[in-house]
PDB file of C-alpha atoms in Angstrom:
ATOM      1  CA  MET C  17      66.340 258.152 116.624  1.00 64.00           C
ATOM      2  CA  PRO C  18      69.017 257.579 119.746  1.00 64.00           C
ATOM      3  CA  LYS C  19      71.774 259.744 119.599  1.00 64.00           C
ATOM      4  CA  LYS C  20      74.551 256.591 120.804  1.00 71.00           C
ATOM      5  CA  PRO C  21      74.845 253.540 119.399  1.00 77.00           C
ATOM      6  CA  VAL C  22      71.830 251.362 120.657  1.00 76.00           C
ATOM      7  CA  THR C  23      73.489 248.730 122.911  1.00 83.00           C
ATOM      8  CA  SER C  24      73.928 245.354 122.816  1.00 83.00           C
ATOM      9  CA  GLY C  25      71.773 245.392 125.910  1.00 82.00           C
ATOM     10  CA  ALA C  26      68.690 247.576 125.433  1.00 81.00           C
ATOM     11  CA  ARG C  27      68.524 245.657 121.940  1.00 81.00           C
ATOM     12  CA  LYS C  28      67.662 242.729 123.440  1.00 81.00           C
ATOM     13  CA  THR C  29      65.399 244.605 125.882  1.00 79.00           C
ATOM     14  CA  THR C  30      63.501 246.312 123.520  1.00 81.00           C
ATOM     15  CA  GLN C  31      64.121 244.214 120.007  1.00 82.00           C
ATOM     16  CA  ILE C  32      64.389 248.215 118.368  1.00 84.00           C
ATOM     17  CA  SER C  33      67.619 248.642 116.238  1.00 85.00           C
ATOM     18  CA  VAL C  34      69.378 250.830 114.044  1.00 86.00           C
ATOM     19  CA  LYS C  35      71.381 250.535 111.127  1.00 85.00           C
ATOM     20  CA  LYS C  36      72.549 252.729 108.396  1.00 84.00           C
ATOM     21  CA  GLY C  37      69.945 255.204 109.759  1.00 81.00           C
ATOM     22  CA  ARG C  38      67.193 252.879 109.545  1.00 85.00           C
ATOM     23  CA  MET C  39      65.236 251.606 112.529  1.00 86.00           C
ATOM     24  CA  PHE C  40      63.827 248.060 113.235  1.00 88.00           C
ATOM     25  CA  TYR C  41      61.753 246.297 115.364  1.00 85.00           C
ATOM     26  CA  LYS C  42      62.198 242.637 115.706  1.00 86.00           C
ATOM     27  CA  LYS C  43      64.940 242.700 112.236  1.00 89.00           C
ATOM     28  CA  LYS C  44      61.677 244.183 109.746  1.00 92.00           C
ATOM     29  CA  PRO C  45      62.775 247.745 109.467  1.00 91.00           C
ATOM     30  CA  VAL C  46      59.872 250.306 110.887  1.00 88.00           C
ATOM     31  CA  LYS C  47      58.599 253.554 109.275  1.00 86.00           C
ATOM     32  CA  HIS C  48      59.000 256.787 111.592  1.00 80.00           C
ATOM     33  CA  VAL C  49      58.641 260.404 112.299  1.00 82.00           C
ATOM     34  CA  SER C  50      60.982 263.059 113.413  1.00 84.00           C
ATOM     35  CA  CYS C  51      60.508 263.792 117.119  1.00 88.00           C
ATOM     36  CA  GLU C  52      58.613 267.021 116.581  1.00 93.00           C
ATOM     37  CA  GLU C  53      55.878 265.064 114.177  1.00 94.00           C
ATOM     38  CA  ALA C  54      55.217 262.508 116.643  1.00 92.00           C
ATOM     39  CA  LEU C  55      54.812 264.749 119.669  1.00 96.00           C
ATOM     40  CA  ARG C  56      52.244 266.424 117.739  1.00 97.00           C
ATOM     41  CA  GLY C  57      50.699 263.846 116.510  1.00 96.00           C
ATOM     42  CA  PHE C  58      50.503 262.803 120.428  1.00 96.00           C
ATOM     43  CA  ILE C  59      49.262 265.951 121.483  1.00 97.00           C
ATOM     44  CA  ARG C  60      46.535 265.633 118.779  1.00 98.00           C
ATOM     45  CA  TRP C  61      45.260 262.535 120.348  1.00 97.00           C
ATOM     46  CA  LEU C  62      45.695 262.986 123.574  1.00 97.00           C
ATOM     47  CA  SER C  63      43.358 266.427 122.951  1.00 97.00           C
ATOM     48  CA  THR C  64      40.411 264.186 121.710  1.00 97.00           C
ATOM     49  CA  LEU C  65      40.406 262.390 124.555  1.00 97.00           C
ATOM     50  CA  GLY C  66      38.772 265.004 126.843  1.00 94.00           C
ATOM     51  CA  LYS C  67      41.917 265.826 129.554  1.00 95.00           C
ATOM     52  CA  PRO C  68      43.232 261.564 130.142  1.00 96.00           C
ATOM     53  CA  VAL C  69      45.567 260.897 133.221  1.00 94.00           C
ATOM     54  CA  LEU C  70      49.047 259.694 131.712  1.00 94.00           C
ATOM     55  CA  THR C  71      49.726 256.509 134.050  1.00 93.00           C
ATOM     56  CA  GLY C  72      53.003 254.358 133.929  1.00 94.00           C
ATOM     57  CA  HIS C  73      55.651 252.541 136.068  1.00 94.00           C
ATOM     58  CA  ASN C  74      58.110 254.371 137.063  1.00 93.00           C
ATOM     59  CA  ILE C  75      57.508 257.459 134.611  1.00 92.00           C
ATOM     60  CA  ARG C  76      58.105 260.115 137.166  1.00 91.00           C
ATOM     61  CA  ARG C  77      61.935 259.467 137.048  1.00 88.00           C
ATOM     62  CA  PHE C  78      62.702 257.818 133.642  1.00 88.00           C
ATOM     63  CA  ASP C  79      60.131 258.700 131.003  1.00 89.00           C
ATOM     64  CA  CYS C  80      58.700 261.897 132.042  1.00 92.00           C
ATOM     65  CA  PRO C  81      61.646 263.589 131.943  1.00 91.00           C
ATOM     66  CA  ILE C  82      62.383 262.393 128.685  1.00 89.00           C
ATOM     67  CA  LEU C  83      59.226 263.580 127.631  1.00 93.00           C
ATOM     68  CA  TYR C  84      59.510 266.684 129.462  1.00 93.00           C
ATOM     69  CA  ASN C  85      63.177 267.244 127.177  1.00 92.00           C
ATOM     70  CA  ALA C  86      61.277 266.572 123.831  1.00 92.00           C
ATOM     71  CA  LEU C  87      58.861 268.800 124.561  1.00 95.00           C
ATOM     72  CA  LYS C  88      60.862 271.530 125.545  1.00 94.00           C
ATOM     73  CA  GLN C  89      63.010 271.252 122.500  1.00 94.00           C
ATOM     74  CA  PHE C  90      60.406 271.773 120.251  1.00 95.00           C
ATOM     75  CA  GLU C  91      58.224 274.529 122.563  1.00 97.00           C
ATOM     76  CA  LEU C  92      55.383 272.299 123.228  1.00 97.00           C
ATOM     77  CA  THR C  93      55.004 272.423 127.042  1.00 95.00           C
ATOM     78  CA  ASN C  94      52.293 274.185 127.522  1.00 95.00           C
ATOM     79  CA  GLN C  95      50.623 272.615 124.384  1.00 97.00           C
ATOM     80  CA  PHE C  96      51.288 269.124 126.300  1.00 97.00           C
ATOM     81  CA  SER C  97      50.339 270.724 129.456  1.00 95.00           C
ATOM     82  CA  SER C  98      46.675 271.939 128.277  1.00 96.00           C
ATOM     83  CA  VAL C  99      45.521 268.652 126.860  1.00 96.00           C
ATOM     84  CA  ILE C 100      46.144 266.109 130.122  1.00 96.00           C
ATOM     85  CA  ALA C 101      44.810 266.180 133.444  1.00 95.00           C
ATOM     86  CA  TYR C 102      48.144 264.529 135.420  1.00 95.00           C
ATOM     87  CA  PHE C 103      50.501 261.686 135.315  1.00 95.00           C
ATOM     88  CA  ILE C 104      49.860 259.230 137.861  1.00 94.00           C
ATOM     89  CA  ASP C 105      53.107 256.531 138.336  1.00 94.00           C
ATOM     90  CA  THR C 106      52.307 252.947 139.768  1.00 94.00           C
ATOM     91  CA  LEU C 107      56.409 252.435 141.119  1.00 95.00           C
ATOM     92  CA  PRO C 108      55.094 254.664 144.052  1.00 94.00           C
ATOM     93  CA  VAL C 109      51.628 253.311 144.068  1.00 94.00           C
ATOM     94  CA  PHE C 110      52.454 249.459 144.410  1.00 95.00           C
ATOM     95  CA  ARG C 111      55.356 250.106 146.782  1.00 95.00           C
ATOM     96  CA  GLU C 112      52.296 251.034 149.387  1.00 93.00           C
ATOM     97  CA  PHE C 113      50.021 248.823 148.052  1.00 92.00           C
ATOM     98  CA  PHE C 114      52.500 245.770 148.702  1.00 94.00           C
ATOM     99  CA  PRO C 115      55.152 246.928 151.555  1.00 95.00           C
ATOM    100  CA  GLY C 116      58.146 244.530 151.606  1.00 96.00           C
ATOM    101  CA  ARG C 117      58.651 243.338 148.700  1.00 96.00           C
ATOM    102  CA  THR C 118      62.402 243.239 147.349  1.00 96.00           C
ATOM    103  CA  SER C 119      61.388 243.973 144.005  1.00 96.00           C
ATOM    104  CA  TYR C 120      59.153 246.348 142.570  1.00 96.00           C
ATOM    105  CA  ARG C 121      59.437 246.041 138.732  1.00 95.00           C
ATOM    106  CA  GLN C 122      56.770 245.558 136.924  1.00 95.00           C
ATOM    107  CA  GLU C 123      57.536 242.443 134.597  1.00 95.00           C
ATOM    108  CA  THR C 124      57.727 240.978 138.583  1.00 96.00           C
ATOM    109  CA  LEU C 125      54.790 242.413 140.113  1.00 96.00           C
ATOM    110  CA  VAL C 126      53.170 240.731 137.086  1.00 96.00           C
ATOM    111  CA  ARG C 127      54.605 237.299 137.395  1.00 96.00           C
ATOM    112  CA  ASP C 128      53.652 237.368 141.211  1.00 96.00           C
ATOM    113  CA  ILE C 129      50.687 238.767 141.599  1.00 95.00           C
ATOM    114  CA  LEU C 130      48.391 237.803 137.978  1.00 96.00           C
ATOM    115  CA  GLY C 131      51.065 234.285 137.503  1.00 96.00           C
ATOM    116  CA  LYS C 132      51.694 235.769 134.103  1.00 95.00           C
ATOM    117  CA  THR C 133      54.942 236.346 131.968  1.00 92.00           C
ATOM    118  CA  TYR C 134      54.907 239.241 128.854  1.00 89.00           C
ATOM    119  CA  HIS C 135      57.610 240.936 127.007  1.00 83.00           C
ATOM    120  CA  ALA C 136      58.475 243.234 129.006  1.00 85.00           C
ATOM    121  CA  HIS C 137      59.781 246.741 127.655  1.00 81.00           C
ATOM    122  CA  ASN C 138      57.296 246.546 124.540  1.00 83.00           C
ATOM    123  CA  ALA C 139      55.196 249.422 125.025  1.00 85.00           C
ATOM    124  CA  VAL C 140      51.871 247.557 124.183  1.00 90.00           C
ATOM    125  CA  SER C 141      52.235 244.424 126.537  1.00 92.00           C
ATOM    126  CA  ASP C 142      53.287 247.098 129.448  1.00 93.00           C
ATOM    127  CA  VAL C 143      50.536 249.080 128.558  1.00 93.00           C
ATOM    128  CA  LYS C 144      48.380 246.219 128.645  1.00 95.00           C
ATOM    129  CA  MET C 145      50.195 244.415 131.623  1.00 95.00           C
ATOM    130  CA  LEU C 146      50.008 247.350 133.844  1.00 94.00           C
ATOM    131  CA  GLU C 147      46.322 247.490 133.304  1.00 93.00           C
ATOM    132  CA  GLU C 148      45.080 244.419 133.912  1.00 94.00           C
ATOM    133  CA  LEU C 149      48.101 244.365 136.993  1.00 93.00           C
ATOM    134  CA  PHE C 150      46.526 247.642 137.723  1.00 87.00           C
ATOM    135  CA  SER C 151      42.126 246.679 137.398  1.00 90.00           C
ATOM    136  CA  TYR C 152      43.172 243.622 139.553  1.00 92.00           C
ATOM    137  CA  CYS C 153      44.491 245.563 142.911  1.00 89.00           C
ATOM    138  CA  SER C 154      41.571 248.048 142.672  1.00 86.00           C
ATOM    139  CA  VAL C 155      43.852 250.572 144.273  1.00 85.00           C
ATOM    140  CA  ASN C 156      41.745 253.310 146.053  1.00 83.00           C
ATOM    141  CA  MET C 157      41.832 257.212 144.551  1.00 85.00           C
ATOM    142  CA  ASP C 158      43.452 258.155 148.287  1.00 86.00           C
ATOM    143  CA  LEU C 159      46.452 256.066 147.209  1.00 85.00           C
ATOM    144  CA  LEU C 160      46.225 256.917 144.079  1.00 87.00           C
ATOM    145  CA  GLY C 161      45.983 261.084 144.537  1.00 87.00           C
ATOM    146  CA  LYS C 162      49.032 260.719 146.833  1.00 89.00           C
ATOM    147  CA  HIS C 163      51.023 259.831 143.467  1.00 89.00           C
ATOM    148  CA  ASN C 164      50.124 261.923 140.660  1.00 92.00           C
ATOM    149  CA  PHE C 165      51.613 264.799 139.412  1.00 93.00           C
ATOM    150  CA  THR C 166      51.894 267.781 136.569  1.00 91.00           C
ATOM    151  CA  LEU C 167      54.815 267.836 134.535  1.00 88.00           C
ATOM    152  CA  ASP C 168      55.547 271.280 136.461  1.00 88.00           C
ATOM    153  CA  GLN C 169      55.992 269.763 140.128  1.00 87.00           C
ATOM    154  CA  MET C 170      58.012 266.468 138.296  1.00 85.00           C
ATOM    155  CA  ILE C 171      60.137 269.416 137.170  1.00 84.00           C
ATOM    156  CA  LYS C 172      60.448 270.975 139.734  1.00 83.00           C
ATOM    157  CA  SER C 173      60.826 268.068 142.491  1.00 79.00           C
ATOM    158  CA  ARG C 174      63.782 267.077 140.147  1.00 73.00           C
ATOM    159  CA  ARG C 175      65.593 270.733 140.382  1.00 74.00           C
ATOM    160  CA  ARG C 176      65.393 270.562 144.084  1.00 67.00           C
ATOM    161  CA  HIS C 177      66.513 267.235 144.710  1.00 61.00           C
ATOM    162  CA  LYS C 178      68.951 266.393 141.845  1.00 59.00           C
ATOM    163  CA  ARG C 179      70.648 269.791 139.966  1.00 51.00           C
ATOM    164  CA  GLY C 180      71.105 268.886 136.502  1.00 47.00           C
ATOM    165  CA  ALA C 181      68.906 265.620 136.471  1.00 45.00           C
ATOM    166  CA  LEU C 182      67.120 267.229 133.434  1.00 45.00           C
ATOM    167  CA  GLU C 183      69.781 267.955 131.309  1.00 47.00           C
ATOM    168  CA  THR C 184      71.322 264.343 132.179  1.00 44.00           C
ATOM    169  CA  VAL C 185      68.705 262.734 130.884  1.00 44.00           C
ATOM    170  CA  GLN C 186      67.774 264.953 127.594  1.00 45.00           C
ATOM    171  CA  ASN C 187      71.246 263.219 125.828  1.00 45.00           C
ATOM    172  CA  THR C 188      69.117 260.185 125.774  1.00 45.00           C
ATOM    173  CA  VAL C 189      67.224 261.196 122.522  1.00 49.00           C
ATOM    174  CA  ASP C 190      68.030 263.439 119.638  1.00 50.00           C
ATOM    175  CA  CYS C 191      65.172 265.198 118.381  1.00 51.00           C
ATOM    176  CA  SER C 192      67.239 267.497 116.221  1.00 45.00           C
ATOM    177  CA  ASP C 193      68.695 265.165 113.616  1.00 39.00           C
ATOM    178  CA  PRO C 194      65.070 263.545 112.588  1.00 38.00           C
ATOM    179  CA  ILE C 195      65.410 260.920 110.116  1.00 33.00           C
ATOM    180  CA  THR C 196      62.490 259.668 107.920  1.00 32.00           C
ATOM    181  CA  ALA C 197      61.364 256.760 106.477  1.00 30.00           C
TER     182      ALA C 197
END
């Protein structure tokens, strides 16, 4: 559950809201579990996939620091790292693949390159469109190799470039006060 109230902009973008300790998606109540239970379930599921590569758009600067802080809180960082190969952030991949663009937002890339629109910031829609965009572009392995990283590499580079950045991001998600359905 979010530490702070969900802003109207975030509600509009994600269609997620919280009212009286209950979470809603598109105004319908959704079941949820504690952050620790969700992380443990995610790790169990990942362990069945044979060391997958986790890929996302802008994950090095946004998603991975949030994930890292949650894993760290429950001392699951090593367990998580042992079940994945590494991460690939497609934002720098697409910056190199399509130089000179004014926007590299995933939604904009999908619209301009695939000629499609979709509900951005919906996890399932984002994944499907990123997969389609990635497949369409046929990015070579050398370029992907330049933009892969592990959690440890992400942590070290963030500490070098921005002291305290991980602590700032930690305030985004509160895993200490789970609310069960």
